[in-house]
Coordinates of C-alpha atoms in Angstrom, one line a residue:
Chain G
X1 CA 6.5 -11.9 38.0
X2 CA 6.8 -12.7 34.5
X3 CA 2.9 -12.5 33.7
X4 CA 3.3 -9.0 35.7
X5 CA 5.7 -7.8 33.6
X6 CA 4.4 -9.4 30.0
X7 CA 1.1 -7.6 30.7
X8 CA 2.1 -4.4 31.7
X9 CA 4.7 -4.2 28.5
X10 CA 1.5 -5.0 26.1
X11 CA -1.0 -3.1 27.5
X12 CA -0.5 0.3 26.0
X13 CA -0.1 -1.3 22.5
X14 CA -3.6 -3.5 23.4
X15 CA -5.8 -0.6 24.3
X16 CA -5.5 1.1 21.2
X17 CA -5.2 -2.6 19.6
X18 CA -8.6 -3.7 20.6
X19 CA -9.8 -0.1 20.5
X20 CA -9.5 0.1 17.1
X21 CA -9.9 -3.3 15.5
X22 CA -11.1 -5.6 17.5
X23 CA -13.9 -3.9 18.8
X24 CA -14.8 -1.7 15.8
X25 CA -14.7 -5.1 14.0
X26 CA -17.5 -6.0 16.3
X27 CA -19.4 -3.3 16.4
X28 CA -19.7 -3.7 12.5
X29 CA -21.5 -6.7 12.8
X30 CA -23.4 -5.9 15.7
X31 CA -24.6 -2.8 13.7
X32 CA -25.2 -4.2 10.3
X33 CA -28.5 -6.1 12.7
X34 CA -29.9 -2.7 13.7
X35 CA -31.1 0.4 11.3
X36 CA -29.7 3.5 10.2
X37 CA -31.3 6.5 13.2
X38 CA -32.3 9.4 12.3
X39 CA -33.2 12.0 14.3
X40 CA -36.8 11.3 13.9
X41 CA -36.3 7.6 13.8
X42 CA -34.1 5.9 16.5
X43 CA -32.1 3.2 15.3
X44 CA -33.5 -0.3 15.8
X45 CA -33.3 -3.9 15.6
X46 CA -33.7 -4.9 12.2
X47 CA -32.6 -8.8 12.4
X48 CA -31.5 -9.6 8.6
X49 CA -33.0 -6.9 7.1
X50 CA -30.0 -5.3 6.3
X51 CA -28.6 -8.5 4.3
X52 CA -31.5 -9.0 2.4
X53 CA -31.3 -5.5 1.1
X54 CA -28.0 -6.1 0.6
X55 CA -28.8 -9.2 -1.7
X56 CA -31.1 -7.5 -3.6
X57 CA -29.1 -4.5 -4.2
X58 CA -27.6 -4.5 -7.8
X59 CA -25.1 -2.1 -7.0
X60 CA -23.4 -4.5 -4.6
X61 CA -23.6 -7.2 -6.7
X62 CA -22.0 -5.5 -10.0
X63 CA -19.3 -3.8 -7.2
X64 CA -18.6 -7.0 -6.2
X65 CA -18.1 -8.2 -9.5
X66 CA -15.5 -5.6 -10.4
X67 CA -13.7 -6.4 -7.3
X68 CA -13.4 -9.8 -9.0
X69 CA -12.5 -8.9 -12.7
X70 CA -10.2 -6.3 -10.8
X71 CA -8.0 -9.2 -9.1
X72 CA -8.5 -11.2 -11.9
X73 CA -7.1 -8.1 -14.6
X74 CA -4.7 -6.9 -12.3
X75 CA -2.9 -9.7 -10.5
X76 CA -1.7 -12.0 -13.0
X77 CA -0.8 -9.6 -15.0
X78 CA 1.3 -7.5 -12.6
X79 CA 3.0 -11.1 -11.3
X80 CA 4.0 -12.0 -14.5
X81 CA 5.8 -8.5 -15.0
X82 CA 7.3 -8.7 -12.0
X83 CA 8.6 -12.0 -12.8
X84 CA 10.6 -11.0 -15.8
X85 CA 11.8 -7.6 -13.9
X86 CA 13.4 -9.6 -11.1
X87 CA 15.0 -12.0 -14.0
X88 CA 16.0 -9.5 -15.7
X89 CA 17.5 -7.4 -12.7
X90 CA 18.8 -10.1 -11.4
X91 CA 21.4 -10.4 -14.8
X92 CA 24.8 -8.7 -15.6
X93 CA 22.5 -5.9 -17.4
X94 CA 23.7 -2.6 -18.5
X95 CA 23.0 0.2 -16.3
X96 CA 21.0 -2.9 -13.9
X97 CA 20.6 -0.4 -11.1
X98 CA 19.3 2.6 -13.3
X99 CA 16.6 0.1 -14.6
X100 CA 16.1 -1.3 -11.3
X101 CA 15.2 1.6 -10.1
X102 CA 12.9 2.8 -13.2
X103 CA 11.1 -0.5 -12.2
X104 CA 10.5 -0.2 -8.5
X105 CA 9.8 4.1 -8.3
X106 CA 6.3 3.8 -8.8
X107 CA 6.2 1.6 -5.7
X108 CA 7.2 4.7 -3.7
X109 CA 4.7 7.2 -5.2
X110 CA 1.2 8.0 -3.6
X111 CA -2.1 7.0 -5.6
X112 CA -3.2 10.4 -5.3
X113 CA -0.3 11.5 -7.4
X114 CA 0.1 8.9 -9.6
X115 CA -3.7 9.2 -10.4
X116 CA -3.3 12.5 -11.1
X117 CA -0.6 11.9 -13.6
X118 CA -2.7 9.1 -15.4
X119 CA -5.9 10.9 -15.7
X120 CA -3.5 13.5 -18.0
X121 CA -3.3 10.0 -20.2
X122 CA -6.6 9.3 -20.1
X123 CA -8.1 12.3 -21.1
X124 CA -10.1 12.8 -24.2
X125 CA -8.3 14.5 -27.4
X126 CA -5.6 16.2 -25.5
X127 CA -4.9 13.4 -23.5
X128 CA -1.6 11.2 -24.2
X129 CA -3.1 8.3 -25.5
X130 CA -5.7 10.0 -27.7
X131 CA -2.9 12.2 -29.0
X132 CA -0.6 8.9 -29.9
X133 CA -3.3 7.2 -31.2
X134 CA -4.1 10.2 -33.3
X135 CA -0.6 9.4 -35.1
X136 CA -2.2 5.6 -36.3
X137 CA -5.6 7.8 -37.4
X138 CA -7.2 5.7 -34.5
X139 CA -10.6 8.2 -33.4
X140 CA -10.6 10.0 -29.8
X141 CA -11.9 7.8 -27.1
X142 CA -13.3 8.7 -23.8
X143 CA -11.3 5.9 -21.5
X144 CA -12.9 7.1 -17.9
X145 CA -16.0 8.1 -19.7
X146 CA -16.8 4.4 -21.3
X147 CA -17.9 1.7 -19.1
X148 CA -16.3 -0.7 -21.5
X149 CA -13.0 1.1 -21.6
X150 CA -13.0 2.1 -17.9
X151 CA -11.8 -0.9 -15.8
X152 CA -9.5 -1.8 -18.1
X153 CA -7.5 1.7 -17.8
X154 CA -7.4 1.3 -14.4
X155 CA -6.2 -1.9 -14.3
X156 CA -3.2 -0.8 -16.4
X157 CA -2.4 1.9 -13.8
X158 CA -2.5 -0.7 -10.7
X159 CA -0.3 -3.0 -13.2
X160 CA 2.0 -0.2 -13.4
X161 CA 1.8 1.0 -10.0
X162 CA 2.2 -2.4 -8.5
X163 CA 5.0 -4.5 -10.6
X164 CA 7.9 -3.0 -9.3
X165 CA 6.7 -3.9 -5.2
X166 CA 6.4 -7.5 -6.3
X167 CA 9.6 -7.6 -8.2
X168 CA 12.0 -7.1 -5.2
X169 CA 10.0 -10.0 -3.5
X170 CA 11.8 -12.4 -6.6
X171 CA 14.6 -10.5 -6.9
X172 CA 15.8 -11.7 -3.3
X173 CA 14.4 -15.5 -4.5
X174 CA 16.2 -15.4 -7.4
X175 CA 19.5 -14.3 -5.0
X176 CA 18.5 -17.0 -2.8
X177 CA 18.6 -19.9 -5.5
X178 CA 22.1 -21.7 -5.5
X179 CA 24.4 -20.7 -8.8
X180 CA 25.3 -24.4 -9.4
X181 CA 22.2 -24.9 -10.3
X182 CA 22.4 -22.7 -13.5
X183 CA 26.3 -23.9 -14.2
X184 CA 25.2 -27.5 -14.0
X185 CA 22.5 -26.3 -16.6
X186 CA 25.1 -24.9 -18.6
X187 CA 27.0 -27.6 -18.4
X188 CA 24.1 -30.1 -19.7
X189 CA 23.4 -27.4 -22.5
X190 CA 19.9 -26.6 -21.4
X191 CA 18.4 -23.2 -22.8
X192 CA 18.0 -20.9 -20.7
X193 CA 14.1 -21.3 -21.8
X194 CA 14.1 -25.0 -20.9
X195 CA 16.0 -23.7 -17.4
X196 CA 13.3 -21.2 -16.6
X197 CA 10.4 -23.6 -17.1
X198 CA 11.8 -26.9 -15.5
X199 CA 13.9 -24.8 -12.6
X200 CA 13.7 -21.3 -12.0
X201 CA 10.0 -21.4 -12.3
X202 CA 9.4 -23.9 -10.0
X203 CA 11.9 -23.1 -7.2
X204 CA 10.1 -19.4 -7.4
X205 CA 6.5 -20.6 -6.5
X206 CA 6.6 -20.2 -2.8
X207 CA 7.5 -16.7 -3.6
X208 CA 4.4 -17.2 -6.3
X209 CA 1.8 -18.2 -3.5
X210 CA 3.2 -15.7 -0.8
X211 CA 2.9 -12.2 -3.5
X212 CA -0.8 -14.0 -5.1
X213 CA -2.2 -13.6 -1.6
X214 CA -0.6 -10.4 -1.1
X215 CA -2.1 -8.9 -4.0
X216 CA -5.3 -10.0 -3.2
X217 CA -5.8 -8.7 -0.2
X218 CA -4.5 -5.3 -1.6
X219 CA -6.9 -5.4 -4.6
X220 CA -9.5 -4.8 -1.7
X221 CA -7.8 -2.4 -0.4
X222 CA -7.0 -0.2 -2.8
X223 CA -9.4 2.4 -3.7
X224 CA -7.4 6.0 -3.7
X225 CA -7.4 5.7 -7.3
X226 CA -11.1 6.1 -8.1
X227 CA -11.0 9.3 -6.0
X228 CA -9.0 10.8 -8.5
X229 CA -10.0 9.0 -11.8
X230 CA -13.6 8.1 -12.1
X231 CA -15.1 9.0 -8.9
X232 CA -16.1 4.8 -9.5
X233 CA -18.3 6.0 -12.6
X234 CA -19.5 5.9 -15.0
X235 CA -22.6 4.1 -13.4
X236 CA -20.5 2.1 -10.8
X237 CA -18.9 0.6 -13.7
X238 CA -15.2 0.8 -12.0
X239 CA -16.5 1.5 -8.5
X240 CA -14.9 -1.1 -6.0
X241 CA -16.3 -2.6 -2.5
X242 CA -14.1 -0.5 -0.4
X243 CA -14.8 2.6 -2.6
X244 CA -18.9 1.4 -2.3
X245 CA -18.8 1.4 1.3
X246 CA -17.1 4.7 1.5
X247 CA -20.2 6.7 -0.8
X248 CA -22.7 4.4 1.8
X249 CA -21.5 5.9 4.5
X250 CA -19.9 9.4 4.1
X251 CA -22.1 10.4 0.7
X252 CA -25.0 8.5 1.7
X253 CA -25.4 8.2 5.1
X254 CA -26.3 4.9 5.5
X255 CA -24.4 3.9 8.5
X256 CA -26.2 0.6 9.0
X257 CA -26.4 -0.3 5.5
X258 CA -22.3 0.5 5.1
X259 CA -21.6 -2.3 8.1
X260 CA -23.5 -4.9 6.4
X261 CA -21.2 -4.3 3.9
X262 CA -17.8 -3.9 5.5
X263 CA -19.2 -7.4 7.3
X264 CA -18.9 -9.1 3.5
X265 CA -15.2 -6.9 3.2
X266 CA -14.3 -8.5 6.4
X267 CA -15.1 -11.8 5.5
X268 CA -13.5 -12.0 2.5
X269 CA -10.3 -10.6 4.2
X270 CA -10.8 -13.6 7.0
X271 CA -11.1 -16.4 4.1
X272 CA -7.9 -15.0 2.9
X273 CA -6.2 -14.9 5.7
X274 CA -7.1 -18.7 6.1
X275 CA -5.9 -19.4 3.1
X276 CA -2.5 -17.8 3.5
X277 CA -2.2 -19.8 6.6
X278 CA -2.8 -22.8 4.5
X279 CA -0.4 -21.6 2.0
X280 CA 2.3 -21.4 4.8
X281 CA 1.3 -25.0 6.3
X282 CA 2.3 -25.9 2.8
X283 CA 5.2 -24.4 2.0
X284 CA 6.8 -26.0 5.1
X285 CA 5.9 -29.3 4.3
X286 CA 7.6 -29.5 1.2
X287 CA 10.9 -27.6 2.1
Chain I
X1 CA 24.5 -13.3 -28.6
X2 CA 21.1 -11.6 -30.4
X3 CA 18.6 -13.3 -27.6
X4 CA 20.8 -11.7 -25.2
X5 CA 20.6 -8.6 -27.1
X6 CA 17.3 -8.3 -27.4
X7 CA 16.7 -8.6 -23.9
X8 CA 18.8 -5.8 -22.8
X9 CA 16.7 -3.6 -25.3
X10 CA 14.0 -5.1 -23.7
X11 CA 14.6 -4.2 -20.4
X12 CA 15.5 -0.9 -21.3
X13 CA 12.3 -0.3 -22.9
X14 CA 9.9 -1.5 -20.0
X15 CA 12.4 0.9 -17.4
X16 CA 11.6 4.3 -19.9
X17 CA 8.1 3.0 -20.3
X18 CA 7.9 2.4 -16.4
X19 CA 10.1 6.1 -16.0
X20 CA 7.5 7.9 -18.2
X21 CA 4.7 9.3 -16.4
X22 CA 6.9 10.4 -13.8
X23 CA 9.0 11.4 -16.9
X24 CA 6.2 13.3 -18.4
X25 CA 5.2 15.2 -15.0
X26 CA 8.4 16.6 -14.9
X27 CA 7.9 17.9 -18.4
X28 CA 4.8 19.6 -17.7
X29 CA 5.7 21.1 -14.5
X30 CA 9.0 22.6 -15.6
X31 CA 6.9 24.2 -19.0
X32 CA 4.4 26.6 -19.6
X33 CA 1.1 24.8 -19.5
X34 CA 0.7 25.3 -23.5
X35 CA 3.2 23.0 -23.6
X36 CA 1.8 20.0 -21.5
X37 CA 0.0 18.7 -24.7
X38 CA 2.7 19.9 -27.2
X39 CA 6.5 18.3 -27.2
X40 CA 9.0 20.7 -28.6
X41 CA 12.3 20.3 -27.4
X42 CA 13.1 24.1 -27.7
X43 CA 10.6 25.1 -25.2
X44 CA 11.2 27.9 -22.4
X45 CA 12.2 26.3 -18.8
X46 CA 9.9 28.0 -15.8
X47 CA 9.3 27.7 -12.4
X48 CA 6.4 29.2 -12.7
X49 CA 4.0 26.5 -11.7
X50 CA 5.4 25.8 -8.8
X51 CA 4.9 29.0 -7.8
X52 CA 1.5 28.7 -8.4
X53 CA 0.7 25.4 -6.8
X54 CA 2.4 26.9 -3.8
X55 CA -0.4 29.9 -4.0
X56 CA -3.2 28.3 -5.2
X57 CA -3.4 25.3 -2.1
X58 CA -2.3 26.0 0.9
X59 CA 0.5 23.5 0.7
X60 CA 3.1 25.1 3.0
X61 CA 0.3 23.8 5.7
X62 CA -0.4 20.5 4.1
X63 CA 3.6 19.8 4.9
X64 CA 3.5 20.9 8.2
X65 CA 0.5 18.2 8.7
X66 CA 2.0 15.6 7.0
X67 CA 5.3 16.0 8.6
X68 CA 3.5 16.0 12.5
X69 CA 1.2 12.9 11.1
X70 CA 4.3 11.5 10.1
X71 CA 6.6 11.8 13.0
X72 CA 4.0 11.5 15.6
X73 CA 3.0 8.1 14.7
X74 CA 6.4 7.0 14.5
X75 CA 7.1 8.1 17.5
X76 CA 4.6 6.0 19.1
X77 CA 4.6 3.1 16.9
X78 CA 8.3 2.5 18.4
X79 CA 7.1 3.0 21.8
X80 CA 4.4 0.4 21.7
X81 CA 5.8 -2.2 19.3
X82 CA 9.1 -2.0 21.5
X83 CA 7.5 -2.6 24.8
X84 CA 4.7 -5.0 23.3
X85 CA 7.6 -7.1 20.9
X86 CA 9.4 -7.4 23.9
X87 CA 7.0 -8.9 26.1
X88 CA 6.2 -11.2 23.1
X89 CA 9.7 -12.2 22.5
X90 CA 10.9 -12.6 26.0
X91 CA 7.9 -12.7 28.2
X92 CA 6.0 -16.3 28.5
X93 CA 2.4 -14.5 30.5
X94 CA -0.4 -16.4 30.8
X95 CA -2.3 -16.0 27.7
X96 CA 0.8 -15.1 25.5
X97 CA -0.5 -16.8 22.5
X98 CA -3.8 -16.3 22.4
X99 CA -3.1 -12.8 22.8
X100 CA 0.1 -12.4 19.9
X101 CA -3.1 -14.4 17.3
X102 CA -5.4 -11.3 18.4
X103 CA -2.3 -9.3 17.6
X104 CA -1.9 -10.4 14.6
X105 CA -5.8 -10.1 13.5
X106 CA -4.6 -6.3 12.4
X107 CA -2.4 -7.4 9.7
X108 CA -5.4 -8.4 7.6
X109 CA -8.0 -6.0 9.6
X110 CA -6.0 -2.5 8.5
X111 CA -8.0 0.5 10.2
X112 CA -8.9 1.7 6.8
X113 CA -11.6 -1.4 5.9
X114 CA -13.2 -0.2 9.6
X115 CA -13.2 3.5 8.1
X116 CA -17.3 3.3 9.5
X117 CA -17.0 2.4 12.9
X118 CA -13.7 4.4 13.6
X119 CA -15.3 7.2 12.5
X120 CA -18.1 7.3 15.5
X121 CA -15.5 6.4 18.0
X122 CA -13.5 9.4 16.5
X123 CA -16.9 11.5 16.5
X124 CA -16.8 9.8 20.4
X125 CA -13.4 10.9 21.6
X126 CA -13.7 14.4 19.9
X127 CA -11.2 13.2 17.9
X128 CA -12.5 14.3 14.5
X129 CA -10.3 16.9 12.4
X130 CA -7.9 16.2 14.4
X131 CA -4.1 15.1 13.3
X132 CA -3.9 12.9 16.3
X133 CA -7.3 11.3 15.3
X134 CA -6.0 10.4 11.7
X135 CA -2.5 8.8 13.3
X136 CA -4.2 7.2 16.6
X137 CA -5.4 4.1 15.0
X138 CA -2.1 3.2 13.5
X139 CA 0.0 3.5 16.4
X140 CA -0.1 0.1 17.7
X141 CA 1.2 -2.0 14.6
X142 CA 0.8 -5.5 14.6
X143 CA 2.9 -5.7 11.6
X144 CA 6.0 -3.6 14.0
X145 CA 5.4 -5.3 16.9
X146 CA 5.8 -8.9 15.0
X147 CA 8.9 -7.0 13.4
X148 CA 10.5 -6.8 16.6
X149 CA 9.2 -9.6 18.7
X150 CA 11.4 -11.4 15.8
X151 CA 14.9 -9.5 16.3
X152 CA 14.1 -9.4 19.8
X153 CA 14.3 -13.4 20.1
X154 CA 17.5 -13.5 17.7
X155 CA 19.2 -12.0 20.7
X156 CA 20.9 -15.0 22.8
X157 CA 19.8 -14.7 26.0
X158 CA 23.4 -14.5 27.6
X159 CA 24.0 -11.4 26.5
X160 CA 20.8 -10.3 29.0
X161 CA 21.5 -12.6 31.7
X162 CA 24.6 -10.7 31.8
X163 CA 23.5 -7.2 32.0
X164 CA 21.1 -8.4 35.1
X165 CA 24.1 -9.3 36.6
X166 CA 25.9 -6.0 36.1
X167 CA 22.5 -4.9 38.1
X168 CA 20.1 -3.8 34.8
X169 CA 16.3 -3.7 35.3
X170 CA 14.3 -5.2 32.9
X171 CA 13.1 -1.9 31.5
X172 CA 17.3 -1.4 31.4
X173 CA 17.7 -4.1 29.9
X174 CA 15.9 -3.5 26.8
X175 CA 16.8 0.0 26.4
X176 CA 21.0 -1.3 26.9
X177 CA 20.8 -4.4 25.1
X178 CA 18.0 -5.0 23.2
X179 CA 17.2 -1.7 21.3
X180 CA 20.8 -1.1 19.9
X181 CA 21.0 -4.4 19.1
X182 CA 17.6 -4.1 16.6
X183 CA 18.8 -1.3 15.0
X184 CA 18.3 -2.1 11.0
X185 CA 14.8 -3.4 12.0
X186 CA 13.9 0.1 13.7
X187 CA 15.4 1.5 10.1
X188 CA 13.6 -0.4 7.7
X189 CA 10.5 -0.4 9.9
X190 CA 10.7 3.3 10.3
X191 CA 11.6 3.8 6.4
X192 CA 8.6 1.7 5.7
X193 CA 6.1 3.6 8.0
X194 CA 7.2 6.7 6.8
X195 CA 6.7 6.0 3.1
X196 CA 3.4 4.4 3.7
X197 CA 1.6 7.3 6.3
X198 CA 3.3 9.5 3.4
X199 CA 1.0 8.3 0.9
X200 CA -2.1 7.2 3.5
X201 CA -5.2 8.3 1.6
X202 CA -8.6 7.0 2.5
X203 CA -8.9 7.3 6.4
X204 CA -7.1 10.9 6.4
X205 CA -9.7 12.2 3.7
X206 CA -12.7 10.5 6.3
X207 CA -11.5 12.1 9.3
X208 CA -10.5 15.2 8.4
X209 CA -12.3 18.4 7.0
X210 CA -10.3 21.5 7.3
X211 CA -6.9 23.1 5.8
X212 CA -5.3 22.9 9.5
X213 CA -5.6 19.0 9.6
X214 CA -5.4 17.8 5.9
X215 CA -2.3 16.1 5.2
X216 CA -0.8 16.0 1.9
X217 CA -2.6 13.6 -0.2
X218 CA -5.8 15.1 1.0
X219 CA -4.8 18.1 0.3
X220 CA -3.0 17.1 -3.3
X221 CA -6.7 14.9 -3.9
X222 CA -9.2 18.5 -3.7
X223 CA -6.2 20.7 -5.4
X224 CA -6.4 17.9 -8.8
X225 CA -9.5 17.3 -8.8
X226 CA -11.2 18.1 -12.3
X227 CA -13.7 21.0 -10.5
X228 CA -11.1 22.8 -8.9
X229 CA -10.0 24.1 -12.4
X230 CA -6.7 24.0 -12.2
X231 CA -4.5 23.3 -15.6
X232 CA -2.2 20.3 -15.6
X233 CA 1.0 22.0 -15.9
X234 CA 0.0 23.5 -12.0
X235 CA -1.2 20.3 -11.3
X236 CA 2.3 18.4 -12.2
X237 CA 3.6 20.7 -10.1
X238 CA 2.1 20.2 -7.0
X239 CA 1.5 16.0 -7.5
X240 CA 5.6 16.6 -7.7
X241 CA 6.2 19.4 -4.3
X242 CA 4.1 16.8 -2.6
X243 CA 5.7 13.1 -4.0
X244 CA 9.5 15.2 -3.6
X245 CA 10.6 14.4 -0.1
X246 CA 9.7 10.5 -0.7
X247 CA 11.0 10.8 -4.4
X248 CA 14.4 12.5 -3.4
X249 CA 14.9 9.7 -0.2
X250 CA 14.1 7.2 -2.1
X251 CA 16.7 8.0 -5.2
X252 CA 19.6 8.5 -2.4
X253 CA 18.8 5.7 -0.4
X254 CA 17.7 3.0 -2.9
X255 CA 19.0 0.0 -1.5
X256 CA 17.6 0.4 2.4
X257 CA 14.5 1.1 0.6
X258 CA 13.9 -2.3 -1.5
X259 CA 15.4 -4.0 1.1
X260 CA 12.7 -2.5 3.8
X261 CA 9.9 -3.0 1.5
X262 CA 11.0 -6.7 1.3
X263 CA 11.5 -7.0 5.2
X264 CA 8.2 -5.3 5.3
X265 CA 6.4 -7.6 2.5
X266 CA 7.8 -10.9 3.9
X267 CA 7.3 -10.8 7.6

């Protein structure tokens, strides 16, 4: 009765389960073997083709590449922020909720909106920046306009946008560590310095690992932004995979071409969900 | 002393930094738009803007969309993850495990990195433009149901052997024991859900294509957009109609929020 009844409670939920993941996912990779039809020409089996275009396209490779500086400008940054919120939340602070809550808000905010309200920053002469950096004699500056400038200003946005979400995570850490701990440091006359590097620091890593992967896997999928912003201009120069894959298809058309490359998204989604697994494995083992 | 000292004005400073774009949208939408590149504390209050945003998109309908999206997955995302967290939790079918992994395989495969394929099967199901095509692929959460199986198995099984006695159905028996009993998940799940099919950008933008379907950040995405013209002080104006329900909720309910987010982020 029991395998009746187990069934029939998850089936409505695994239609639309394997409806919409599990066999889109599959039809992305069976796709990404076959060409793009057109009325004229049907869509056929292509073998590789698809990949080897793929590997020669620059495009990919230099979206690829921001994906990676992306992570890599974003995530550390936005962890170590968080870090010193939580620590700093987490201590009898003036008005701690008020600046617990100035911390966290942009957490609750769309993209959309909150690109809206940085592309006012951004924006040449009249734009906030320009006009403080005006006060210091510093020359107007196109931000979006400059692919030198451009990836960087975004990344300061997601920095923004994101610290507050990872804060709470070592805010309840930090809650979760036992107060003897900090007394017996007292009591030894640690600094609080010392403390941080040799205690807190190390007791938070779990918390560390768990946000790191976290963040990743949002850095690929996060792309409202460039909707707004840059539009992933100037010459791709901020454009990311997700945000690639979207012009393919719906700018483009090239259906075929866009599910060779959701097939690389997708993979790199798998190896981090491997890894987070491993992560977990770990984190048991020395508990 | 100092150290300590410093830190508070340190904190302080990163909060007002962190507060001031929102700060600074506020400023500009409650000013005349000469004003959103010039400060001057003496300058006229007006509402004007607002009533222009209001005109100029046709926001009263983006809310309406939004707010069916909204509700409308909800609604079925309690359904589903109810029924399906239950079976997980309580359940041991043939195939339990193999099918709670496949389950799972959504928390890292979000319908919005298969934004191609679910597209055609929209086109397919004559789905397209349509607010039911935009929530359909959401509705069975992994992340929910995994949310509930959870609670579900914290609830000692006494408590159901008793209510079969007294003559409940299975079906009875989660609706009289189990569902009260997972109350603050359903809150924080339902917080969390809201908030994020609030703020859902890219597969609304890809599925829809007319006013009568275009949720909010669709909607707030054409109305900003550098062609459309508009000057900031409108544009302030509208990011804030549209962010204001989540904004306000948020600011009276602070605590269930970080605390679903957490739940949420943790699993």
């Amino acid at each position: 009765m029991k395998h009746v009844y187990g069934w029939l409670l998850l089936t409505p939920a695994a239609i639309l389960l394997v409806g919409f993941t599990h066999y889109p996912a599959a039809m992305t990779l069976f796709d990404s073997f076959f060409s793009t039809g057109t009325v004229v020409r049907p869509s056929r089996f292509v073998g590789l083709d698809n990949y080897a275009a793929l590997a020669d396209d620059p495009i990919f490779w230099q979206v690829l590449g921001n994906n990676f500086w992306f992570a890599l400008g974003t995530i550390p940054s936005a962890i170590a922020l968080a870090m010193v919120m939580a620590l700093w939340v987490n201590e009898k602070l003036p008005a701690r909720a008020l600046v617990r809550m100035a911390y966290f808000t942009p957490t609750v905010l769309p993209m959309i909106a909150v690109a809206n309200i940085w592309l006012f920053f951004y924006t040449p002469q009249i734009g906030l920046l320009d006009q403080f950096n005006a006060l210091f004699g510093v020359a107007s500056h196109n931000w979006l306009g400059d692919p030198d400038t451009v990836l960087g200003a975004v990344m300061l946005m997601v920095v923004w946008k994101e610290a507050g979400f990872f804060m709470i995570f070592y805010l309840a850490a930090l809650q979760s560590l036992p107060p003897e701990l900090e007394e017996a440091a007292k009591i030894e006359g640690a600094s609080r310095w010392y403390f941080f590097r040799r205690v807190t620091f190390p007791l938070l890593m779990p918390t560390t690992l768990f946000v790191l992967v976290n963040a990743t896997i949002n850095s690929f999928k996060l792309v409202d932004h460039l909707f707004i912003l840059t539009k992933g201009g100037p010459d791709n120069a901020s454009s990311l995979l997700l945000y690639y894959i979207y012009q393919v298809a719906f700018s483009f058309f090239d259906t075929a071409y866009a599910s060779t490359l959701t097939v690389v998204l997708l993979a790199l989604l798998a190896g981090l969900a491997v890894l987070q697994f491993l992560l977990i494995e770990r984190r048991v083992h020395y508990r | 002393m100092r150290g300590r000292l410093l830190e508070t004005g340190a904190a302080w400073l990163l909060a007002l930094i962190w507060l001031g774009p929102l700060a600074y949208a506020f400023w500009a939408a409650f000013h005349p738009a000469h004003f959103a590149t010039h400060f001057n504390l003496l300058a006229p209050l007006t509402l004007e803007n607002f009533a222009k945003a209001w005109t100029y998109a046709p926001f009263p309908r983006h809310f309406l969309n939004t707010m069916i999206l909204v509700t409308m997955i909800l609604a079925a995302q309690l359904v589903l993850c109810t029924l399906a967290g239950y079976a997980f939790a309580r359940f041991e079918f043939a195939g339990h495990n193999i099918a709670f992994g496949l389950v799972l395989v959504q928390l890292m495969i979000m319908p919005e990195v298969l934004i191609v394929e679910n597209y055609r099967i929209m086109a397919r199901l004559g789905l397209v433009d349509t607010i039911l095509g935009i929530g359909l692929p959401y509705m069975a959460s992994a992340f929910g149901t995994f949310l509930l199986r959870q609670t579900f198995k914290t609830v000692p099984r006494e408590l159901e052997d008793a209510a079969r006695v007294e003559g409940c159905s299975f079906l009875g028996v989660l609706w009289r024991v189990y569902v009260p009993l997972a109350r603050p998940t359903y809150l924080a799940y339902g917080l969390v859900s809201v908030s994020y099919h609030w703020n859902n950008f890219l597969w609304p933008l890809v599925v829809t294509n007319s006013v009568q379907t275009r949720p909010l950040t669709v909607g707030l995405a054409i109305f900003g957009a550098p062609e459309s013209g508009v000057d900031w002080a409108v544009i302030s104006a509208g990011t804030l109609m549209a962010v204001a329900p989540l904004l306000v909720a948020f600011l009276l309910f602070q605590r269930q929020f970080m605390q679903s987010f957490m739940q949420a982020g943790i699993k």
